[in-house]
Coordinates of C-alpha atoms in Angstrom, one line a residue:
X1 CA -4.5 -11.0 15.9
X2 CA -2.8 -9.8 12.7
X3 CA -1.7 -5.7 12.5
X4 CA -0.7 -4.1 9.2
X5 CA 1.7 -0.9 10.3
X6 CA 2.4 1.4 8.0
X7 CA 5.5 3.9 7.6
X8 CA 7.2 6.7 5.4
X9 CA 4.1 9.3 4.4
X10 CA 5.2 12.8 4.6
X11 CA 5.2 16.4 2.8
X12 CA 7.2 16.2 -0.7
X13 CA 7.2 18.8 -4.0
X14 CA 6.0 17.8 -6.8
X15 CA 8.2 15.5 -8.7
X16 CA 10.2 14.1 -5.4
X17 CA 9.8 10.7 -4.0
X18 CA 8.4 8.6 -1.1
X19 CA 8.3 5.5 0.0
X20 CA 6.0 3.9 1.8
X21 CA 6.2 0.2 4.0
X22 CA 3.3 -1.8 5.1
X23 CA 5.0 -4.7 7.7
X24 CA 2.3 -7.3 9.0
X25 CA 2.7 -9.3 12.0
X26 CA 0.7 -11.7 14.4
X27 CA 0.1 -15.4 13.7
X28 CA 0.5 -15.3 10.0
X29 CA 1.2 -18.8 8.2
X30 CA 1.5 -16.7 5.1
X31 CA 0.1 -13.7 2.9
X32 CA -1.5 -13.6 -0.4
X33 CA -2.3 -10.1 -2.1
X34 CA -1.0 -6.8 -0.9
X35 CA -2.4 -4.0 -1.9
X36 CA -2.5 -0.3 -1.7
X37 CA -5.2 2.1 -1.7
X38 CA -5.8 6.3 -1.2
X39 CA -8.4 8.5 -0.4
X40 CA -8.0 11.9 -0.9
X41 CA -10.5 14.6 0.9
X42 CA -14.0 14.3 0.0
X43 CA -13.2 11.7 -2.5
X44 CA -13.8 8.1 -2.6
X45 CA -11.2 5.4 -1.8
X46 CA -9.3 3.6 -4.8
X47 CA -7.1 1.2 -5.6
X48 CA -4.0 2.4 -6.5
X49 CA -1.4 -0.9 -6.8
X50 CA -1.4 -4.7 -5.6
X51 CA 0.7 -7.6 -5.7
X52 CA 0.0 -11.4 -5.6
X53 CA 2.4 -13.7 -3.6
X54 CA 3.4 -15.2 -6.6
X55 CA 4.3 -11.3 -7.8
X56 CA 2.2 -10.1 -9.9
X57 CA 1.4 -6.3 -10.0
X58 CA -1.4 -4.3 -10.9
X59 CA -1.1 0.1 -11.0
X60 CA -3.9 2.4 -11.3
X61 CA -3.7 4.0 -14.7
X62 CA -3.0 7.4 -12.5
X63 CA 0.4 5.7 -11.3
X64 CA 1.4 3.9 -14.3
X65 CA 5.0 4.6 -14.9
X66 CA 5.4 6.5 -11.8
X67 CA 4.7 4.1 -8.8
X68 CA 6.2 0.5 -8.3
X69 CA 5.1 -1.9 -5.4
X70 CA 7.2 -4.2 -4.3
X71 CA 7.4 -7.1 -1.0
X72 CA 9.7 -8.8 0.8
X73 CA 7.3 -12.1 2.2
X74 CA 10.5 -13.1 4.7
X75 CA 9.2 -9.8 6.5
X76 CA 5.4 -10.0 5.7
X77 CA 6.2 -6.2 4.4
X78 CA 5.0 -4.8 1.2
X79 CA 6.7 -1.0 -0.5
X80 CA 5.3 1.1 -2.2
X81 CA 7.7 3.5 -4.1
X82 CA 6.6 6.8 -5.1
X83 CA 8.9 8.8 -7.5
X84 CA 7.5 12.1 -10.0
X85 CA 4.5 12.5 -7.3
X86 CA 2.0 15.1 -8.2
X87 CA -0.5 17.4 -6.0
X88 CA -3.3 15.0 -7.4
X89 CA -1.5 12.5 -5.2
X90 CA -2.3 14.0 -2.0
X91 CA -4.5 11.3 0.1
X92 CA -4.4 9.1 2.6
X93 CA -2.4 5.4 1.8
X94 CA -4.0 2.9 3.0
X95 CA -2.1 -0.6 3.0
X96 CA -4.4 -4.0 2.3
X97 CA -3.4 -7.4 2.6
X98 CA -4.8 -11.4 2.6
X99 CA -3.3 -13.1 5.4
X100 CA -3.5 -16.6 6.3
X101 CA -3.5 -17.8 9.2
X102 CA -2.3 -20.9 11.1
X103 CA -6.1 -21.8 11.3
X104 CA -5.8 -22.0 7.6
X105 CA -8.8 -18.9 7.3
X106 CA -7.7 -16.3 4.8
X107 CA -9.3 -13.1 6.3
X108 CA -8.2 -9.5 4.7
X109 CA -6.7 -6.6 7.0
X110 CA -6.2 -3.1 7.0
X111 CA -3.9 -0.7 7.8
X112 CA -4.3 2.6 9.7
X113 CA -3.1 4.8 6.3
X114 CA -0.4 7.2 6.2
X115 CA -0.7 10.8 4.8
X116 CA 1.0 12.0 1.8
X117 CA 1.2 15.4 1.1
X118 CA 2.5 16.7 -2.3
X119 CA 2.7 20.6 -2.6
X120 CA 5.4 23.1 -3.1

C-alpha cells in the first residue's frame, strides 16, 4: 500500500511564503510524475505544477514566476514552494504522484490535501 502525506499548509498574508511537502512511502520501486493540484471552494480542481522523474516542470500560468516544485526521489518527497501568494490562492493542495511498484504496475495516488489560507 503506497500513502502520499502531505505537510506545511497554513494561514499566510498576501505576499508571504509556504511550503508545502508531499513524502510517499510503501513498496515503491520508484516514482514517475509528481504533481500538484488545488481546489478552492465551489470551484473545480486544477493543476497547478508537476514534475517528471527526469525533472521536468510544468506551472499553471496563475503560478508562473511565483511557485517552484521541486523533489528529492532519495525520499520519494516532492516541494512545492510558495513565495508572493495571493487571496486567489486560497484552496485546498492536493499532492499527486505515479508510483511504481515492485510488481512493476504504475498506478497514481493521492494525497489527503492541505489547506492554504492567504488573507490579511
Amino acid at each position: 500500500q503506497v500513502q502520499l502525506v502531505e505537510s506545511g499548509g497554513g494561514l499566510v498574508q498576501p505576499g508571504g511564503s509556504l511550503r508545502l511537502s508531499c513524502a510517499a512511502s510503501g513498496r515503491i520501486f520508484s516514482i514517475g510524475a509528481m504533481r500538484w493540484y488545488r481546489q478552492a471552494p465551489g470551484k473545480q480542481r486544477e493543476s497547478v505544477a508537476s514534475i517528471s522523474s527526469a525533472g521536468n516542470i510544468n506551472y499553471a500560468d496563475s503560478v508562473k514566476g511565483r511557485f517552484t516544485i521541486s523533489r528529492d526521489n532519495a525520499k520519494n518527497t516532492v516541494y512545492l514552494q510558495m513565495n508572493r501568494l495571493k487571496p486567489e490562492d486560497t484552496a485546498v493542495y492536493y499532492c499527486n504522484a505515479d508510483v511504481l511498484g515492485v510488481t512493476g504496475r504504475l498506478v497514481n495516488y493521492w494525497g489527503q490535501g492541505t489547506q492554504v489560507t492567504v488573507s490579511s
